[in-house]
Coordinates of C-alpha atoms in Angstrom, one line a residue:
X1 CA 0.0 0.0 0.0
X2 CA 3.0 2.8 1.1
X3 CA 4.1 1.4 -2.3
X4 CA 1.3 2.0 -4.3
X5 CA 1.0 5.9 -2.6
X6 CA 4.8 6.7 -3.2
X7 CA 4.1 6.0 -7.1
X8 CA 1.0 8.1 -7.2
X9 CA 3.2 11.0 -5.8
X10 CA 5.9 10.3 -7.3
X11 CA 4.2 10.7 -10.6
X12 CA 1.8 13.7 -9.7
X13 CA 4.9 15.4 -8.9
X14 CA 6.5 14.7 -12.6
X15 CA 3.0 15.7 -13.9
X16 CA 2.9 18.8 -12.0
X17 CA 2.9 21.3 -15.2
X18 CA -0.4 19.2 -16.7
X19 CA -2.0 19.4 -13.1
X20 CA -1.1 23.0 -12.6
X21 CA -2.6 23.1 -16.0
X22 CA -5.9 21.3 -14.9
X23 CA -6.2 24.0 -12.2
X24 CA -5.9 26.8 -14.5
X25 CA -8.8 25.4 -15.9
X26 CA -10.7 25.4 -13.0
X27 CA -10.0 28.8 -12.4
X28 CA -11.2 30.2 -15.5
X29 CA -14.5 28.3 -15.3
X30 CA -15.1 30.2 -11.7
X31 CA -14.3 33.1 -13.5
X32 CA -16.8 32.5 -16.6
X33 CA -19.3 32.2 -13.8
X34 CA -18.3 35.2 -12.0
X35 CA -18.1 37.6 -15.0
X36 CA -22.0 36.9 -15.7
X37 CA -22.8 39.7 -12.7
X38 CA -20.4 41.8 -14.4
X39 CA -21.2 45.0 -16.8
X40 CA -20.2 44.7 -20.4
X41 CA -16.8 47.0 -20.1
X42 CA -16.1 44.9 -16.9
X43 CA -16.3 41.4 -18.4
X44 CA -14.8 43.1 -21.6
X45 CA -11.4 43.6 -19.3
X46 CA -12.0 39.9 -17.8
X47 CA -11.9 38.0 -21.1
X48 CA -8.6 39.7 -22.0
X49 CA -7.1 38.2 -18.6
X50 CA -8.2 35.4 -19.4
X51 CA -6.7 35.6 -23.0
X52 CA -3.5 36.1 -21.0
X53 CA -4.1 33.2 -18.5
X54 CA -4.5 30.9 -21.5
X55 CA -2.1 31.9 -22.9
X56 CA 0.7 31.9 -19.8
X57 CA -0.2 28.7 -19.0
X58 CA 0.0 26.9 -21.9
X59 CA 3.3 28.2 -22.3
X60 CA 4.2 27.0 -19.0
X61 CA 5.1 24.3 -20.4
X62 CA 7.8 25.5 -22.2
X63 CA 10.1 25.8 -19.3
X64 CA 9.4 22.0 -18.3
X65 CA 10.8 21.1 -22.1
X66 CA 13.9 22.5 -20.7
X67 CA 14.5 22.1 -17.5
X68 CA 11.8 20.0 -14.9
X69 CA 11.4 16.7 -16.8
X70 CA 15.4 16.9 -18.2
X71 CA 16.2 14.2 -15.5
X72 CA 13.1 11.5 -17.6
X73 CA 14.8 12.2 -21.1
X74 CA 16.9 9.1 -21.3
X75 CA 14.6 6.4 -19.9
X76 CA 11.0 7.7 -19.9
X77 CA 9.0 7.7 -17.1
X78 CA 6.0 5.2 -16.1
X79 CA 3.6 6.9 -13.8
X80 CA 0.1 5.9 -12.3
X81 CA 0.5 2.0 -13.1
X82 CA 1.7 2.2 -17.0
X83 CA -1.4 4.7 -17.9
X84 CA 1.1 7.4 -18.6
X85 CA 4.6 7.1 -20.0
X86 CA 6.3 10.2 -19.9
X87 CA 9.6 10.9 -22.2
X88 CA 11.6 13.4 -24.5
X89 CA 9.6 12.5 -27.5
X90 CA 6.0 12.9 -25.7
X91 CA 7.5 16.3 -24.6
X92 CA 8.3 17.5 -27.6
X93 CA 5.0 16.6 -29.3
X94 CA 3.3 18.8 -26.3
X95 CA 5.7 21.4 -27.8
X96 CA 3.9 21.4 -31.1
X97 CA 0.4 21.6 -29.5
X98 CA 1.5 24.5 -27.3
X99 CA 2.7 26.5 -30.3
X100 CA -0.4 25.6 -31.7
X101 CA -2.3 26.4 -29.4
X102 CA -0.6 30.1 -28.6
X103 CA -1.1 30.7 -32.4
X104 CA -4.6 29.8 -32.6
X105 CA -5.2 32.3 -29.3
X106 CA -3.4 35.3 -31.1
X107 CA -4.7 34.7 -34.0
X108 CA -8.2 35.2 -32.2
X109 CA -6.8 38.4 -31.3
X110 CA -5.5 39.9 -34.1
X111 CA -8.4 38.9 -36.8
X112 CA -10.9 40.5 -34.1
X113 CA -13.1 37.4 -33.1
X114 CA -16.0 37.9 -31.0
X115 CA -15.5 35.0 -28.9
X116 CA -17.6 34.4 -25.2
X117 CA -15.6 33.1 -21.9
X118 CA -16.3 29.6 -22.4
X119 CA -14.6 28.9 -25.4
X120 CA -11.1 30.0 -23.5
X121 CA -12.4 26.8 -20.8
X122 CA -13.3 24.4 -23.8
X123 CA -10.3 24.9 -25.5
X124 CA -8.2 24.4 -22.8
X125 CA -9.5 21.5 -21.6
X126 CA -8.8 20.2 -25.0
X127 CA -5.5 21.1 -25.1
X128 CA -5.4 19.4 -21.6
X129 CA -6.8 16.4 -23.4
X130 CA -4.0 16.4 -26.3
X131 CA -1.6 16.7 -23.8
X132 CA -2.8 13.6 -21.7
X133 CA -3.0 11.8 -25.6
X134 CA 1.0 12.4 -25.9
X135 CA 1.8 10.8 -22.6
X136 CA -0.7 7.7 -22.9
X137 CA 1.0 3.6 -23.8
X138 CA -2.8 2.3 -22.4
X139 CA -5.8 1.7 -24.6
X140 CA -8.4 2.9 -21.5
X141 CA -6.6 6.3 -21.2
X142 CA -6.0 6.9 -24.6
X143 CA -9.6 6.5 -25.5
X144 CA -10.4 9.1 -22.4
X145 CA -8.2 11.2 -23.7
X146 CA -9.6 11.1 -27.2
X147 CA -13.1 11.4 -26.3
X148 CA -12.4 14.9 -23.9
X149 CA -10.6 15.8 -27.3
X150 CA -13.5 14.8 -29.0
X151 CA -16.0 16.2 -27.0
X152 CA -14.6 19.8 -26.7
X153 CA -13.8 19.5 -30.3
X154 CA -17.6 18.9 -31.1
X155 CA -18.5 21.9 -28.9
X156 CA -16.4 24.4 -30.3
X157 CA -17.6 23.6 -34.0
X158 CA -20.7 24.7 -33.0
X159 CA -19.6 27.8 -31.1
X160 CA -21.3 30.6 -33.8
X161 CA -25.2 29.0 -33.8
X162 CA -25.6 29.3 -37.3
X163 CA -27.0 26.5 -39.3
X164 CA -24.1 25.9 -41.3
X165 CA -22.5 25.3 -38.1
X166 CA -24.8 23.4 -37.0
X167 CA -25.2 21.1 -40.0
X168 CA -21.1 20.9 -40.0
X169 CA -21.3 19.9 -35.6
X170 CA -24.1 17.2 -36.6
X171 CA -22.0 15.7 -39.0
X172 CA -19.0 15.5 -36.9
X173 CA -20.7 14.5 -33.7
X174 CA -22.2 11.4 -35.9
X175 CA -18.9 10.4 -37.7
X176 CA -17.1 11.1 -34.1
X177 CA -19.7 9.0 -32.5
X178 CA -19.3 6.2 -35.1
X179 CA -15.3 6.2 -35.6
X180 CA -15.4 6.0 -31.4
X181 CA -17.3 3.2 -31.2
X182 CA -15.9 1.6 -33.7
X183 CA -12.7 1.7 -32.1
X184 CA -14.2 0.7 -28.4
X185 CA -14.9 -2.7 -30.3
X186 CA -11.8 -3.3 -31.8
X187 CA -10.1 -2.4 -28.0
X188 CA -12.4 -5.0 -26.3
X189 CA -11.2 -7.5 -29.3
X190 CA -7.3 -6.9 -28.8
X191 CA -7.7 -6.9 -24.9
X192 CA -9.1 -10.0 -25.3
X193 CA -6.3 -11.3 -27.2
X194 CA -3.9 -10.0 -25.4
X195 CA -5.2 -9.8 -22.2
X196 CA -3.2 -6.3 -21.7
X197 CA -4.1 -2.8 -22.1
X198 CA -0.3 -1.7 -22.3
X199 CA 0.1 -1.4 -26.5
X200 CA 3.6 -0.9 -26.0
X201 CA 4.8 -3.5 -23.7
X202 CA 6.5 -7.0 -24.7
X203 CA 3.6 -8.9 -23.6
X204 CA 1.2 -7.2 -26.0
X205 CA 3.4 -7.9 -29.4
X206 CA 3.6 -11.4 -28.0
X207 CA -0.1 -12.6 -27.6
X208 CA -1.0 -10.4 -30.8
X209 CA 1.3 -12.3 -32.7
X210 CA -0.1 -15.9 -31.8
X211 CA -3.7 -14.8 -33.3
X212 CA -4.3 -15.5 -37.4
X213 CA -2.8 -12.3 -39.0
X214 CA -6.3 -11.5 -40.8
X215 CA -8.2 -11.3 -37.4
X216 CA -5.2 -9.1 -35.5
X217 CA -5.2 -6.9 -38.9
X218 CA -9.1 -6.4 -38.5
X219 CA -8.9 -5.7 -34.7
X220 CA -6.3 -3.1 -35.1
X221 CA -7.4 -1.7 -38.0
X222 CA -11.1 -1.2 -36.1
X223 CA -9.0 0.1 -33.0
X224 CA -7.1 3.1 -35.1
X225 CA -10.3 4.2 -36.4
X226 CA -10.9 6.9 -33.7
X227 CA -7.3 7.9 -34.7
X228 CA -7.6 7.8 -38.2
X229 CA -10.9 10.2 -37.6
X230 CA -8.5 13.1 -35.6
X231 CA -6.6 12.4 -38.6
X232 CA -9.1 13.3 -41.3
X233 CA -7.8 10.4 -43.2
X234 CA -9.8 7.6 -45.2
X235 CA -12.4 6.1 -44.7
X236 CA -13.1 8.6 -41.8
X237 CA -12.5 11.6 -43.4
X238 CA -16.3 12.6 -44.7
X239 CA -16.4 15.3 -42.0
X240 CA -13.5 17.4 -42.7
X241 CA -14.8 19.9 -45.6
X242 CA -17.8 20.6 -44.4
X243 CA -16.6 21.2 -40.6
X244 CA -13.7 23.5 -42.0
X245 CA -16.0 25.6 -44.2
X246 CA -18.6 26.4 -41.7
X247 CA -16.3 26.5 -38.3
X248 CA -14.4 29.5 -37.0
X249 CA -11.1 29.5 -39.1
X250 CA -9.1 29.8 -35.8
X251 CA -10.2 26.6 -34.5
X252 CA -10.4 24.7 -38.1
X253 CA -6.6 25.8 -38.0
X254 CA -6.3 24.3 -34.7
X255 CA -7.7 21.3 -35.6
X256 CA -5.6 20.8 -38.7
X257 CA -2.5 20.4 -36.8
X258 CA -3.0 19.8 -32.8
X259 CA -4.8 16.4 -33.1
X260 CA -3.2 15.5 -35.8
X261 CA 0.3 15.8 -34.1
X262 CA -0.9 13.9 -30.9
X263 CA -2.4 10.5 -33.2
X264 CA 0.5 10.5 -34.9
X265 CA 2.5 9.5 -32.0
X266 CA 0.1 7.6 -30.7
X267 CA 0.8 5.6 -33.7
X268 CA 4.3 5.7 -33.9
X269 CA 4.0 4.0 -30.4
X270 CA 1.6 1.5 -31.8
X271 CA 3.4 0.4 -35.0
X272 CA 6.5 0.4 -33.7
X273 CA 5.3 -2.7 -30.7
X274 CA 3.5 -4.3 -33.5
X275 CA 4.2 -8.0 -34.0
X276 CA 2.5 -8.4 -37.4
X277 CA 2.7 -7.0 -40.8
X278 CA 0.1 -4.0 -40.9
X279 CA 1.7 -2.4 -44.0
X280 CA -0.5 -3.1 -46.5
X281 CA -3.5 -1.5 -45.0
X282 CA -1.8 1.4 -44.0
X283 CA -0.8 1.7 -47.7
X284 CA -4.5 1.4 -49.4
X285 CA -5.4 4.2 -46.3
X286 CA -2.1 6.5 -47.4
X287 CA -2.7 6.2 -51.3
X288 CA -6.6 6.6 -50.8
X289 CA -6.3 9.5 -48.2
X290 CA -3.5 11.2 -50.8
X291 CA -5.3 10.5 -53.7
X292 CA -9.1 11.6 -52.6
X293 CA -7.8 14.8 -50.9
X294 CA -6.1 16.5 -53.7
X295 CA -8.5 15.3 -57.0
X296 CA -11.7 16.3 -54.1
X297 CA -9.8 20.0 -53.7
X298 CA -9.4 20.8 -57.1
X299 CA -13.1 21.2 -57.9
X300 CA -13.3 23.4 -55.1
X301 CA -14.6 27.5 -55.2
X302 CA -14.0 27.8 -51.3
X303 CA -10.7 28.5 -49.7
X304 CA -11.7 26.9 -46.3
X305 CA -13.1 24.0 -48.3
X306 CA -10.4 23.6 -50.1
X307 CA -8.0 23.3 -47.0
X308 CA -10.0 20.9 -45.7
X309 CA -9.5 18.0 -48.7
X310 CA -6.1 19.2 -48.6
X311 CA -5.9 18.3 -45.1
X312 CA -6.7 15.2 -46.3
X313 CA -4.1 14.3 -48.6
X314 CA -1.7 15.8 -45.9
X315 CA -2.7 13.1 -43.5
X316 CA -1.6 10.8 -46.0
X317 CA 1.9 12.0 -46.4
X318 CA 1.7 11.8 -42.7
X319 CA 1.7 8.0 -42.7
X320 CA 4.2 7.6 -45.2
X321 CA 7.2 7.8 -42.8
X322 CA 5.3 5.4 -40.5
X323 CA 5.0 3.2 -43.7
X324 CA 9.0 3.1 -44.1
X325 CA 9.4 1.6 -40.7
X326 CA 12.6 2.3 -40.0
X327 CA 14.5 5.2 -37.2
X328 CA 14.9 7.6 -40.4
X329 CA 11.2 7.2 -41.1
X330 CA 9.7 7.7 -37.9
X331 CA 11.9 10.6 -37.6
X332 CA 11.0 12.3 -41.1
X333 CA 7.2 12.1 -39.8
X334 CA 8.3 14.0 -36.5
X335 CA 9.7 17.0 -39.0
X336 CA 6.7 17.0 -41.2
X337 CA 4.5 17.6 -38.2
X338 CA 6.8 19.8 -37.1
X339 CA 7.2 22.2 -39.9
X340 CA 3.5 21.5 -41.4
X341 CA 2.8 23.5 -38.5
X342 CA 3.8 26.5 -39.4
X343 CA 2.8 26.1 -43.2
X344 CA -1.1 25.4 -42.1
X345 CA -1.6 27.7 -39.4
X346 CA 0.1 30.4 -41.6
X347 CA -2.4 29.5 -44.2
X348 CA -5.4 29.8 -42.8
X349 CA -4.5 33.5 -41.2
X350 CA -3.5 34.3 -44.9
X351 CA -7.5 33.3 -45.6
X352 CA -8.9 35.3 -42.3
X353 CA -6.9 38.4 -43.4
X354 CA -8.4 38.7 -46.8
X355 CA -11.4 37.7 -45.5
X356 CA -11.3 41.0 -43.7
X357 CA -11.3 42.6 -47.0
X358 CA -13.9 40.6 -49.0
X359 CA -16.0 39.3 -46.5
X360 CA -15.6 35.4 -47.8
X361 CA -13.6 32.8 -48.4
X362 CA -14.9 32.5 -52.2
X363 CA -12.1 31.8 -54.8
X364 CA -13.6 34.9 -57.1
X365 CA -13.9 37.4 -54.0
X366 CA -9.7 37.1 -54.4
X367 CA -9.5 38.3 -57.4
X368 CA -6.7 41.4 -57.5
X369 CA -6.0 41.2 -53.5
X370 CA -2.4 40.6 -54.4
X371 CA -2.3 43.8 -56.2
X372 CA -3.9 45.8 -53.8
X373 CA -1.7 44.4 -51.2
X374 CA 2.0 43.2 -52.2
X375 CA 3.0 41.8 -49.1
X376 CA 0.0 39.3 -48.9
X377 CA 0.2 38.5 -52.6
X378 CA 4.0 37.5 -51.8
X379 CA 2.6 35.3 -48.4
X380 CA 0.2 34.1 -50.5
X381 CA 3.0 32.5 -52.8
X382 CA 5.1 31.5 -50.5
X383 CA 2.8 29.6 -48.3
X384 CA 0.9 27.8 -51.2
X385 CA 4.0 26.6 -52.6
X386 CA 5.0 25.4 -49.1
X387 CA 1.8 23.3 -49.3
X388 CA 2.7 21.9 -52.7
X389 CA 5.8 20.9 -51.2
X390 CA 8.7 23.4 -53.4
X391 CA 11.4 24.7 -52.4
X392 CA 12.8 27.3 -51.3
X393 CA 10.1 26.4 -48.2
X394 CA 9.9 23.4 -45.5
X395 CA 7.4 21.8 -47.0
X396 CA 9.8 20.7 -50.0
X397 CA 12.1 19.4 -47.4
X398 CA 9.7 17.7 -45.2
X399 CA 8.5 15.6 -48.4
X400 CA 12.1 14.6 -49.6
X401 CA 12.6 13.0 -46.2
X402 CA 9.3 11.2 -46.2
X403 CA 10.2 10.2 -50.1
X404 CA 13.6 9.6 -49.1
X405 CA 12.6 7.4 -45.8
X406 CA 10.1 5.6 -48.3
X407 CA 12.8 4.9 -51.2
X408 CA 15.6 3.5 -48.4
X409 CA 13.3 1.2 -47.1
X410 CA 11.9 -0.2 -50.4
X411 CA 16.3 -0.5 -51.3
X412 CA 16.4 -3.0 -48.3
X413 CA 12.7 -4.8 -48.6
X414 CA 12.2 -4.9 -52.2
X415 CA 8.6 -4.3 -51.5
X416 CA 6.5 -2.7 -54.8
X417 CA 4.1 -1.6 -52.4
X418 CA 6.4 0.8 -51.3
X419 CA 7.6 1.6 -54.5
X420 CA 3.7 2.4 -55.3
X421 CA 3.0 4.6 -52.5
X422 CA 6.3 6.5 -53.5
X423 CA 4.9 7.0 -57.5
X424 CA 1.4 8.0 -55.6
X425 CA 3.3 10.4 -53.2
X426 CA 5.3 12.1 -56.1
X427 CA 2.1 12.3 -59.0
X428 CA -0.7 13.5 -56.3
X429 CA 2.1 16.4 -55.4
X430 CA 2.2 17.5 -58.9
X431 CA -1.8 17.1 -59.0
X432 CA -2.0 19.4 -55.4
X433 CA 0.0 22.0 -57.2
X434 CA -3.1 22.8 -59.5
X435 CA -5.3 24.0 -56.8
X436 CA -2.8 25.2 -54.4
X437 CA -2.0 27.6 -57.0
X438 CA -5.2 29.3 -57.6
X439 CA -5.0 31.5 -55.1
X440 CA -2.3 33.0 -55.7
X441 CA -3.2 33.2 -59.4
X442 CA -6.4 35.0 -58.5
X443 CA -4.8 37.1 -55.8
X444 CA -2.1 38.5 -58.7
X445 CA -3.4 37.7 -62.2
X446 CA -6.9 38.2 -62.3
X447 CA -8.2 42.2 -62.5
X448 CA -9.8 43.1 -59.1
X449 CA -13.9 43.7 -60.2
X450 CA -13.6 47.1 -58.8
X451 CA -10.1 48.6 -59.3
X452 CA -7.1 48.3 -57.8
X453 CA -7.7 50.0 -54.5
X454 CA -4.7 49.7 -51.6
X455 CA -5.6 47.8 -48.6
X456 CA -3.4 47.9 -45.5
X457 CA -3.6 45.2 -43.0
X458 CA -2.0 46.6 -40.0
X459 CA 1.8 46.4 -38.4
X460 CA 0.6 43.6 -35.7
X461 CA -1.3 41.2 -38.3
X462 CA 1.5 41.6 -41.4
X463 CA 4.6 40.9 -38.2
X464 CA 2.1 37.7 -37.1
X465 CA 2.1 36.5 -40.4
X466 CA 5.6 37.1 -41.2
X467 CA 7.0 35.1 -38.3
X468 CA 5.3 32.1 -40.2
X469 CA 6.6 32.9 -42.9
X470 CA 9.8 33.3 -42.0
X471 CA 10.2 29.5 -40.3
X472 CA 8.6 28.4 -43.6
X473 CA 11.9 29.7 -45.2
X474 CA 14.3 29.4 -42.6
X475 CA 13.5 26.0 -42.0
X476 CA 14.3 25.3 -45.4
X477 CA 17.6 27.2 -45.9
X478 CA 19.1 25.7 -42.4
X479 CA 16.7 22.3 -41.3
X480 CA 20.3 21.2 -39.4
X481 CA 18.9 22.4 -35.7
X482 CA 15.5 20.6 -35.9
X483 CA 16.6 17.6 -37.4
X484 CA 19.4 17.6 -34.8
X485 CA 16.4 17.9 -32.0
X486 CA 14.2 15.1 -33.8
X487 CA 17.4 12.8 -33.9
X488 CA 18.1 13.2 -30.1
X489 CA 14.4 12.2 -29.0
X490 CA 14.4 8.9 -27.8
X491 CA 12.7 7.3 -30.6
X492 CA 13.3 3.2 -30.0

């Protein structure tokens, strides 16, 4: 028993930042409540502080990246019984959603949203929730963790009571609803095959591998399917374009990389203790996800629409490192995620700040912006191209390691299927580069309907925008220092 109650501390002491974290929380629901009695210029000056609070506190963990958790780089730490497993690599993934997370707050601020004092709460506690998904080796935990993901998720899709949104938070919910339980079923089937909940212990890859291949294929396969949903990728993907159209475009940028970031590891975890060969389903998902994203996007006339199948076909390339199975693989994946964050994030401010001008996200209500503004023509360039996957941005290099990882293992397996996924990879980026483009073709080429008539966008919004735009470059010209930081993660 003394036992028992030394771990617990033991390990709410390591997880002190993510309980501090939890109390936060707390504190800004009390003060939700509390700002009702308030007048408006009163509750005005509330929500700013609590802009601030979000925003200090999910910075907080910042300084635990460097200095509290140093001493659990090497080994990892197991706390509360194996349901968390803390270690450099988790750490660096809560990194990603941090950054996310700040962005998607400022962003708020500068576009001018109109948000009430509960969204601050909801989206903390889902940021709370990604950050539990990053530390989580146990199948109970991780699917608690992805239903508060979930669940806040859902809510803040239907934040604006409109009927698009509505519509869009229907949709989701049932998809969300279905992928979840889904993979509740195919949980119950490996527990009982394995008679663990630990999918990263010896004891898991052992019993797995005694069942007929076909039945441990299905039962993982059903098990990723709440992943696969976070993920946007096929067959769970039906939801993304019409959520992203009708949904607040901070949170639809949000949700295009946070999630995202925190499955991904959650698979890397999974594939790597896997004791059978999964490969071939993960292809048909990559090539389908790759392929129906980018032929979807370019019939598109909507800008957030189009992001959306695009976010699609970029779930794809996010599996293709996993596909490669091998350290340089898994750690190619890592700097996608990495650097994809800035590209997205950057591209859906790009769409907010000309939305300021035309009042929609319509293709046609573009036309001429990049004349009437340089600077976001120029962005507008840069960022799309970034997409595409050209240099001189990240994105170029992010998708010669994935096609490099890919090509290195197919060299020592002789697998086609590899070889496949690679000619899919390369064709659907040429494809992507047909839609990506039209903005910036309409932005420059096309005559604006009304003459060209200056528009400014302000000092704070053009330096926001330019600090993604200069890691999308910078990133490219020297990758050395991230790739040096993926490498030293304890990956194996």
């Amino acid at each position: 028993m003394l036992e028992k109650l030394s771990h617990i501390l033991f390990s709410s002491r390591v997880l002190l930042p993510d309980l501090l974290f939890g109390v936060v929380f707390l504190v800004i629901v009390a003060a939700i409540a509390f700002s009702q009695k308030l007048d408006a210029e009163r509750t005005y000056v509330l929500f700013n502080v609590l802009i601030i609070s979000v925003l200090i506190s999910i910075g907080f963990v910042f300084y635990a990246f460097f200095g509290f958790y140093k001493q659990y780089f090497e080994s990892g730490s197991v706390l509360f019984g194996q349901l968390i497993y803390l270690d450099s690599v988790s750490l660096f993934f809560k990194l990603i959603i941090s950054i996310a997370s700040v962005a998607v707050l400022i962003h708020v601020w500068v576009v001018g949203y109109k948000v009430v004092g509960e969204f601050y709460a909801i989206f903390m506690a889902l940021v709370w929730g990604l950050f539990i998904m990053t530390m989580t080796t146990n199948w109970l935990m991780l699917y608690v963790s992805l239903e508060m993901v979930s669940i806040c998720s859902y809510i803040l899709v239907v934040f604006n009571k409109g009927k698009n949104n509505s519509e869009a938070g229907i949709k989701y919910l049932l998809f969300g609803a279905t992928s979840s339980a889904i993979m509740l079923y195919g949980i119950s089937l490996l527990y009982g095959m394995t008679g663990t909940l630990n999918f990263v212990g010896q004891e898991f890859a052992t019993f797995l591998g005694q069942n007929p291949t076909w039945i441990a294929q299905i039962a993982i396969f059903m098990t990723i399917g709440g992943l696969l949903f976070k993920l946007s990728a096929v067959p769970f993907h039906s939801w993304t374009p019409d959520v992203y159209e009708a949904t607040p475009t901070p949170i639809v940028a949000f949700l295009s990389i946070a999630p995202k970031a925190a499955v991904v590891l959650v698979l890397i975890r999974l594939f790597s203790s896997l004791s059978i060969d999964f490969r071939m389903i993960m292809a048909i998902v990559i090539m389908a996800s790759i392929t129906i994203g980018n032929l979807s996007a370019l019939w598109q006339t909507n800008t957030k629409r189009m992001l959306g199948y695009s976010t699609i076909a970029h779930a794809g390339f996010m599996l293709v490192g996993l596909l490669a199975t091998n350290i340089i693989g898994i750690q190619s994946t890592i700097f996608y995620i990495a650097t994809y964050l800035f590209i997205t994030l950057a591209a859906f401010l790009l769409i907010d700040l000309l939305a300021l001008k035309t009042e929609s996200y319509e293709l046609e209500s573009l036309r001429g912006l990049g004349q009437e503004n340089i600077f976001l023509g120029l962005a507008a360039v840069i960022i799309m191209i970034a997409l595409v996957g050209l240099p001189p941005t990240v994105g170029f290099t992010g998708k010669l390691l994935l096609f490099t990882a890919l090509w290195e293992s197919y060299q020592s397996s002789g697998s086609n299927m590899l070889l496949i996924v690679m000619i899919f990879g390369l064709l659907n980026t040429a494809i992507s580069i047909f839609y990506y483009i039209k903005i910036p073709y309409f932005m420059i080429f096309k005559e604006p309907k009304i003459g060209v008539r200056y528009y400014q966008i302000g000092f704070i919004r053009k330096g926001f925008l330019l600090i993604f735009l200069f890691f999308i470059i910078y990133l490219f010209m020297s990758p050395s220092g991230l790739l040096n930081l993926i490498e030293s993660l304890k990956l194996a």
